[in-house]
Amino acid sequence: MTDLVALKAANANRWAKAKLTRDFSSVAKRLAAPAAKARYQAVSAKTGVPWAFIAVAHERESSQDWAGSLAQGDPWNKVSTHVPAGRGPFKSWEEAAIDALVNCAPRAALNKDWSIGGTLTMLEQYNGLGYANKGIPSPYVWSGTDQYVKGKYVADGKFDPNAVDQQLGCAGLLLAMIALDPSISFDGDHAPAPPKPAPTVPPGKPASPSITNPSPGSLGDFIASVLSAIFKRKS
């Protein structure tokens, strides 16, 4: 069984050191374009999954094909045949994406750790933990960076140690997207809300003059001082 805590730490460490070895800029621009971002944010609002996570998974699963399901790239308007099989048909790409994140392993919508280590590890789980079990960086995450050299599952259950993944990995895509859109973060995908200012308490109104609280210099104030002097003498 994969130690996810150790994998999160390893992915966070790789992120801190990673350098891009391919050009990610054109794909990052396409993923972060306003129209695409709006669609990803709509799914994010329904699932709690950061929009940038959805974007890079969409790229890996179907090269950002809006006719392909986020779950595995199969057409979302038909019943899927690849794993996860039997999903759909759906009414829209968004509906299929929500199903993929909520109902399909690893159920990213249940994730609570959107630190960079948690995000990259959830992406790795999205593709499968076969690479982690072999002790090598997942190309799904690290292809196109100096953290990945070779080794790839070329078919279900078939690992080729010399094959090189030609797709761009999620980590490099995120790095390139952050350069274009600094609002992308890994503390829940949004900057913490600014603290609410303390409520302003209006100064209390001075008490209205009364027999027990006469205005200074008034006749009542004079009488009160006389009475106070009399009672002091008696005591």
PDB file of N, CA and C in Angstrom, residues 95-153:
ATOM      1  N   GLU A  95     -21.248  18.507 -16.588  1.00  0.00           N
ATOM      2  CA  GLU A  95     -21.913  17.452 -15.820  1.00  0.00           C
ATOM      3  C   GLU A  95     -21.014  16.210 -15.724  1.00  0.00           C
ATOM      4  N   ALA A  96     -20.362  15.868 -16.827  1.00  0.00           N
ATOM      5  CA  ALA A  96     -19.449  14.723 -16.821  1.00  0.00           C
ATOM      6  C   ALA A  96     -18.256  14.978 -15.901  1.00  0.00           C
ATOM      7  N   ALA A  97     -17.747  16.218 -15.906  1.00  0.00           N
ATOM      8  CA  ALA A  97     -16.599  16.555 -15.055  1.00  0.00           C
ATOM      9  C   ALA A  97     -16.958  16.453 -13.578  1.00  0.00           C
ATOM     10  N   ILE A  98     -18.141  16.920 -13.228  1.00  0.00           N
ATOM     11  CA  ILE A  98     -18.580  16.833 -11.826  1.00  0.00           C
ATOM     12  C   ILE A  98     -18.691  15.373 -11.408  1.00  0.00           C
ATOM     13  N   ASP A  99     -19.230  14.535 -12.281  1.00  0.00           N
ATOM     14  CA  ASP A  99     -19.320  13.108 -11.974  1.00  0.00           C
ATOM     15  C   ASP A  99     -17.934  12.508 -11.771  1.00  0.00           C
ATOM     16  N   ALA A 100     -16.992  12.878 -12.629  1.00  0.00           N
ATOM     17  CA  ALA A 100     -15.635  12.338 -12.526  1.00  0.00           C
ATOM     18  C   ALA A 100     -14.989  12.695 -11.201  1.00  0.00           C
ATOM     19  N   LEU A 101     -15.200  13.918 -10.751  1.00  0.00           N
ATOM     20  CA  LEU A 101     -14.542  14.389  -9.529  1.00  0.00           C
ATOM     21  C   LEU A 101     -15.249  13.926  -8.257  1.00  0.00           C
ATOM     22  N   VAL A 102     -16.564  13.725  -8.343  1.00  0.00           N
ATOM     23  CA  VAL A 102     -17.345  13.356  -7.162  1.00  0.00           C
ATOM     24  C   VAL A 102     -17.475  11.844  -7.010  1.00  0.00           C
ATOM     25  N   ASN A 103     -17.703  11.146  -8.123  1.00  0.00           N
ATOM     26  CA  ASN A 103     -18.081   9.731  -8.045  1.00  0.00           C
ATOM     27  C   ASN A 103     -17.026   8.740  -8.500  1.00  0.00           C
ATOM     28  N   CYS A 104     -15.979   9.210  -9.148  1.00  0.00           N
ATOM     29  CA  CYS A 104     -14.959   8.296  -9.677  1.00  0.00           C
ATOM     30  C   CYS A 104     -13.666   8.415  -8.869  1.00  0.00           C
ATOM     31  N   ALA A 105     -13.043   7.265  -8.626  1.00  0.00           N
ATOM     32  CA  ALA A 105     -11.778   7.245  -7.887  1.00  0.00           C
ATOM     33  C   ALA A 105     -10.754   8.133  -8.595  1.00  0.00           C
ATOM     34  N   PRO A 106      -9.985   8.907  -7.831  1.00  0.00           N
ATOM     35  CA  PRO A 106      -9.883   8.905  -6.361  1.00  0.00           C
ATOM     36  C   PRO A 106     -10.813   9.882  -5.660  1.00  0.00           C
ATOM     37  N   ARG A 107     -11.899  10.279  -6.328  1.00  0.00           N
ATOM     38  CA  ARG A 107     -12.900  11.187  -5.755  1.00  0.00           C
ATOM     39  C   ARG A 107     -12.238  12.469  -5.229  1.00  0.00           C
ATOM     40  N   ALA A 108     -11.703  13.212  -6.164  1.00  0.00           N
ATOM     41  CA  ALA A 108     -10.964  14.429  -5.824  1.00  0.00           C
ATOM     42  C   ALA A 108     -11.805  15.424  -5.032  1.00  0.00           C
ATOM     43  N   ALA A 109     -13.128  15.385  -5.219  1.00  0.00           N
ATOM     44  CA  ALA A 109     -14.000  16.327  -4.500  1.00  0.00           C
ATOM     45  C   ALA A 109     -13.960  16.100  -2.985  1.00  0.00           C
ATOM     46  N   LEU A 110     -13.495  14.929  -2.546  1.00  0.00           N
ATOM     47  CA  LEU A 110     -13.404  14.658  -1.105  1.00  0.00           C
ATOM     48  C   LEU A 110     -12.070  15.105  -0.516  1.00  0.00           C
ATOM     49  N   ASN A 111     -11.124  15.466  -1.383  1.00  0.00           N
ATOM     50  CA  ASN A 111      -9.809  15.857  -0.893  1.00  0.00           C
ATOM     51  C   ASN A 111      -9.874  17.163  -0.107  1.00  0.00           C
ATOM     52  N   LYS A 112      -9.148  17.219   0.998  1.00  0.00           N
ATOM     53  CA  LYS A 112      -9.100  18.437   1.817  1.00  0.00           C
ATOM     54  C   LYS A 112      -7.714  19.081   1.803  1.00  0.00           C
ATOM     55  N   ASP A 113      -6.739  18.380   1.236  1.00  0.00           N
ATOM     56  CA  ASP A 113      -5.359  18.892   1.249  1.00  0.00           C
ATOM     57  C   ASP A 113      -5.003  19.415  -0.133  1.00  0.00           C
ATOM     58  N   TRP A 114      -5.127  20.737  -0.299  1.00  0.00           N
ATOM     59  CA  TRP A 114      -4.760  21.347  -1.568  1.00  0.00           C
ATOM     60  C   TRP A 114      -3.454  22.129  -1.457  1.00  0.00           C
ATOM     61  N   SER A 115      -2.577  21.690  -0.552  1.00  0.00           N
ATOM     62  CA  SER A 115      -1.198  22.158  -0.588  1.00  0.00           C
ATOM     63  C   SER A 115      -0.585  21.649  -1.889  1.00  0.00           C
ATOM     64  N   ILE A 116       0.619  22.106  -2.240  1.00  0.00           N
ATOM     65  CA  ILE A 116       1.198  21.639  -3.499  1.00  0.00           C
ATOM     66  C   ILE A 116       1.471  20.152  -3.442  1.00  0.00           C
ATOM     67  N   GLY A 117       1.949  19.639  -2.300  1.00  0.00           N
ATOM     68  CA  GLY A 117       2.172  18.205  -2.181  1.00  0.00           C
ATOM     69  C   GLY A 117       0.877  17.428  -2.304  1.00  0.00           C
ATOM     70  N   GLY A 118      -0.181  17.919  -1.655  1.00  0.00           N
ATOM     71  CA  GLY A 118      -1.478  17.264  -1.725  1.00  0.00           C
ATOM     72  C   GLY A 118      -2.076  17.323  -3.116  1.00  0.00           C
ATOM     73  N   THR A 119      -1.925  18.463  -3.800  1.00  0.00           N
ATOM     74  CA  THR A 119      -2.465  18.629  -5.148  1.00  0.00           C
ATOM     75  C   THR A 119      -1.795  17.687  -6.130  1.00  0.00           C
ATOM     76  N   LEU A 120      -0.459  17.660  -6.114  1.00  0.00           N
ATOM     77  CA  LEU A 120       0.274  16.808  -7.051  1.00  0.00           C
ATOM     78  C   LEU A 120       0.027  15.331  -6.775  1.00  0.00           C
ATOM     79  N   THR A 121      -0.121  14.985  -5.510  1.00  0.00           N
ATOM     80  CA  THR A 121      -0.382  13.587  -5.164  1.00  0.00           C
ATOM     81  C   THR A 121      -1.788  13.176  -5.566  1.00  0.00           C
ATOM     82  N   MET A 122      -2.758  14.071  -5.442  1.00  0.00           N
ATOM     83  CA  MET A 122      -4.102  13.770  -5.922  1.00  0.00           C
ATOM     84  C   MET A 122      -4.098  13.589  -7.440  1.00  0.00           C
ATOM     85  N   LEU A 123      -3.332  14.391  -8.162  1.00  0.00           N
ATOM     86  CA  LEU A 123      -3.197  14.207  -9.604  1.00  0.00           C
ATOM     87  C   LEU A 123      -2.565  12.859  -9.922  1.00  0.00           C
ATOM     88  N   GLU A 124      -1.570  12.480  -9.135  1.00  0.00           N
ATOM     89  CA  GLU A 124      -0.926  11.183  -9.346  1.00  0.00           C
ATOM     90  C   GLU A 124      -1.913  10.044  -9.075  1.00  0.00           C
ATOM     91  N   GLN A 125      -2.714  10.178  -8.033  1.00  0.00           N
ATOM     92  CA  GLN A 125      -3.743   9.171  -7.754  1.00  0.00           C
ATOM     93  C   GLN A 125      -4.774   9.115  -8.876  1.00  0.00           C
ATOM     94  N   TYR A 126      -5.046  10.255  -9.474  1.00  0.00           N
ATOM     95  CA  TYR A 126      -6.017  10.335 -10.572  1.00  0.00           C
ATOM     96  C   TYR A 126      -5.593   9.406 -11.705  1.00  0.00           C
ATOM     97  N   ASN A 127      -4.277   9.320 -11.917  1.00  0.00           N
ATOM     98  CA  ASN A 127      -3.748   8.473 -12.982  1.00  0.00           C
ATOM     99  C   ASN A 127      -3.435   7.058 -12.492  1.00  0.00           C
ATOM    100  N   GLY A 128      -3.165   6.914 -11.202  1.00  0.00           N
ATOM    101  CA  GLY A 128      -2.798   5.609 -10.647  1.00  0.00           C
ATOM    102  C   GLY A 128      -1.459   5.673  -9.937  1.00  0.00           C
ATOM    103  N   LEU A 129      -1.282   4.817  -8.948  1.00  0.00           N
ATOM    104  CA  LEU A 129      -0.087   4.861  -8.097  1.00  0.00           C
ATOM    105  C   LEU A 129       0.973   3.844  -8.500  1.00  0.00           C
ATOM    106  N   GLY A 130       0.879   3.339  -9.721  1.00  0.00           N
ATOM    107  CA  GLY A 130       1.857   2.347 -10.176  1.00  0.00           C
ATOM    108  C   GLY A 130       3.284   2.870 -10.163  1.00  0.00           C
ATOM    109  N   TYR A 131       3.466   4.133 -10.523  1.00  0.00           N
ATOM    110  CA  TYR A 131       4.825   4.703 -10.545  1.00  0.00           C
ATOM    111  C   TYR A 131       5.357   4.870  -9.130  1.00  0.00           C
ATOM    112  N   ALA A 132       4.523   5.356  -8.231  1.00  0.00           N
ATOM    113  CA  ALA A 132       4.954   5.518  -6.836  1.00  0.00           C
ATOM    114  C   ALA A 132       5.345   4.175  -6.256  1.00  0.00           C
ATOM    115  N   ASN A 133       4.617   3.125  -6.612  1.00  0.00           N
ATOM    116  CA  ASN A 133       4.945   1.793  -6.097  1.00  0.00           C
ATOM    117  C   ASN A 133       6.256   1.264  -6.655  1.00  0.00           C
ATOM    118  N   LYS A 134       6.704   1.824  -7.776  1.00  0.00           N
ATOM    119  CA  LYS A 134       8.007   1.467  -8.334  1.00  0.00           C
ATOM    120  C   LYS A 134       9.108   2.420  -7.861  1.00  0.00           C
ATOM    121  N   GLY A 135       8.696   3.450  -7.097  1.00  0.00           N
ATOM    122  CA  GLY A 135       9.682   4.390  -6.570  1.00  0.00           C
ATOM    123  C   GLY A 135      10.191   5.386  -7.585  1.00  0.00           C
ATOM    124  N   ILE A 136       9.404   5.662  -8.652  1.00  0.00           N
ATOM    125  CA  ILE A 136       9.853   6.634  -9.656  1.00  0.00           C
ATOM    126  C   ILE A 136       8.798   7.732  -9.796  1.00  0.00           C
ATOM    127  N   PRO A 137       9.209   8.929 -10.221  1.00  0.00           N
ATOM    128  CA  PRO A 137       8.249  10.017 -10.417  1.00  0.00           C
ATOM    129  C   PRO A 137       7.248   9.665 -11.514  1.00  0.00           C
ATOM    130  N   SER A 138       5.999  10.038 -11.300  1.00  0.00           N
ATOM    131  CA  SER A 138       4.959   9.767 -12.285  1.00  0.00           C
ATOM    132  C   SER A 138       5.096  10.711 -13.477  1.00  0.00           C
ATOM    133  N   PRO A 139       5.162  10.183 -14.707  1.00  0.00           N
ATOM    134  CA  PRO A 139       5.204  11.088 -15.862  1.00  0.00           C
ATOM    135  C   PRO A 139       3.914  11.883 -16.027  1.00  0.00           C
ATOM    136  N   TYR A 140       2.801  11.348 -15.532  1.00  0.00           N
ATOM    137  CA  TYR A 140       1.534  12.085 -15.573  1.00  0.00           C
ATOM    138  C   TYR A 140       1.706  13.442 -14.888  1.00  0.00           C
ATOM    139  N   VAL A 141       2.541  13.462 -13.855  1.00  0.00           N
ATOM    140  CA  VAL A 141       2.795  14.690 -13.102  1.00  0.00           C
ATOM    141  C   VAL A 141       4.057  15.390 -13.575  1.00  0.00           C
ATOM    142  N   TRP A 142       5.137  14.637 -13.836  1.00  0.00           N
ATOM    143  CA  TRP A 142       6.461  15.239 -13.972  1.00  0.00           C
ATOM    144  C   TRP A 142       7.046  15.232 -15.381  1.00  0.00           C
ATOM    145  N   SER A 143       6.353  14.654 -16.353  1.00  0.00           N
ATOM    146  CA  SER A 143       6.882  14.675 -17.712  1.00  0.00           C
ATOM    147  C   SER A 143       7.113  16.114 -18.181  1.00  0.00           C
ATOM    148  N   GLY A 144       8.249  16.336 -18.841  1.00  0.00           N
ATOM    149  CA  GLY A 144       8.584  17.684 -19.297  1.00  0.00           C
ATOM    150  C   GLY A 144       9.362  18.495 -18.284  1.00  0.00           C
ATOM    151  N   THR A 145       9.725  17.851 -17.160  1.00  0.00           N
ATOM    152  CA  THR A 145      10.582  18.502 -16.156  1.00  0.00           C
ATOM    153  C   THR A 145      11.799  17.619 -15.909  1.00  0.00           C
ATOM    154  N   ASP A 146      12.780  18.185 -15.228  1.00  0.00           N
ATOM    155  CA  ASP A 146      13.985  17.409 -14.935  1.00  0.00           C
ATOM    156  C   ASP A 146      13.781  16.373 -13.826  1.00  0.00           C
ATOM    157  N   GLN A 147      12.561  16.292 -13.283  1.00  0.00           N
ATOM    158  CA  GLN A 147      12.274  15.284 -12.262  1.00  0.00           C
ATOM    159  C   GLN A 147      11.893  13.934 -12.878  1.00  0.00           C
ATOM    160  N   TYR A 148      11.682  13.907 -14.180  1.00  0.00           N
ATOM    161  CA  TYR A 148      11.306  12.668 -14.876  1.00  0.00           C
ATOM    162  C   TYR A 148      12.278  12.428 -16.023  1.00  0.00           C
ATOM    163  N   VAL A 149      12.701  11.163 -16.165  1.00  0.00           N
ATOM    164  CA  VAL A 149      13.609  10.802 -17.252  1.00  0.00           C
ATOM    165  C   VAL A 149      12.937   9.814 -18.204  1.00  0.00           C
ATOM    166  N   LYS A 150      12.521   8.678 -17.682  1.00  0.00           N
ATOM    167  CA  LYS A 150      11.898   7.661 -18.529  1.00  0.00           C
ATOM    168  C   LYS A 150      11.133   6.664 -17.667  1.00  0.00           C
ATOM    169  N   GLY A 151      10.419   5.786 -18.370  1.00  0.00           N
ATOM    170  CA  GLY A 151       9.576   4.803 -17.703  1.00  0.00           C
ATOM    171  C   GLY A 151       8.119   5.190 -17.868  1.00  0.00           C
ATOM    172  N   LYS A 152       7.321   4.254 -18.442  1.00  0.00           N
ATOM    173  CA  LYS A 152       5.925   4.590 -18.710  1.00  0.00           C
ATOM    174  C   LYS A 152       5.106   3.306 -18.842  1.00  0.00           C
ATOM    175  N   TYR A 153       3.878   3.372 -18.315  1.00  0.00           N
ATOM    176  CA  TYR A 153       2.918   2.307 -18.590  1.00  0.00           C
ATOM    177  C   TYR A 153       2.368   2.557 -19.991  1.00  0.00           C
TER     178      TYR A 153
END
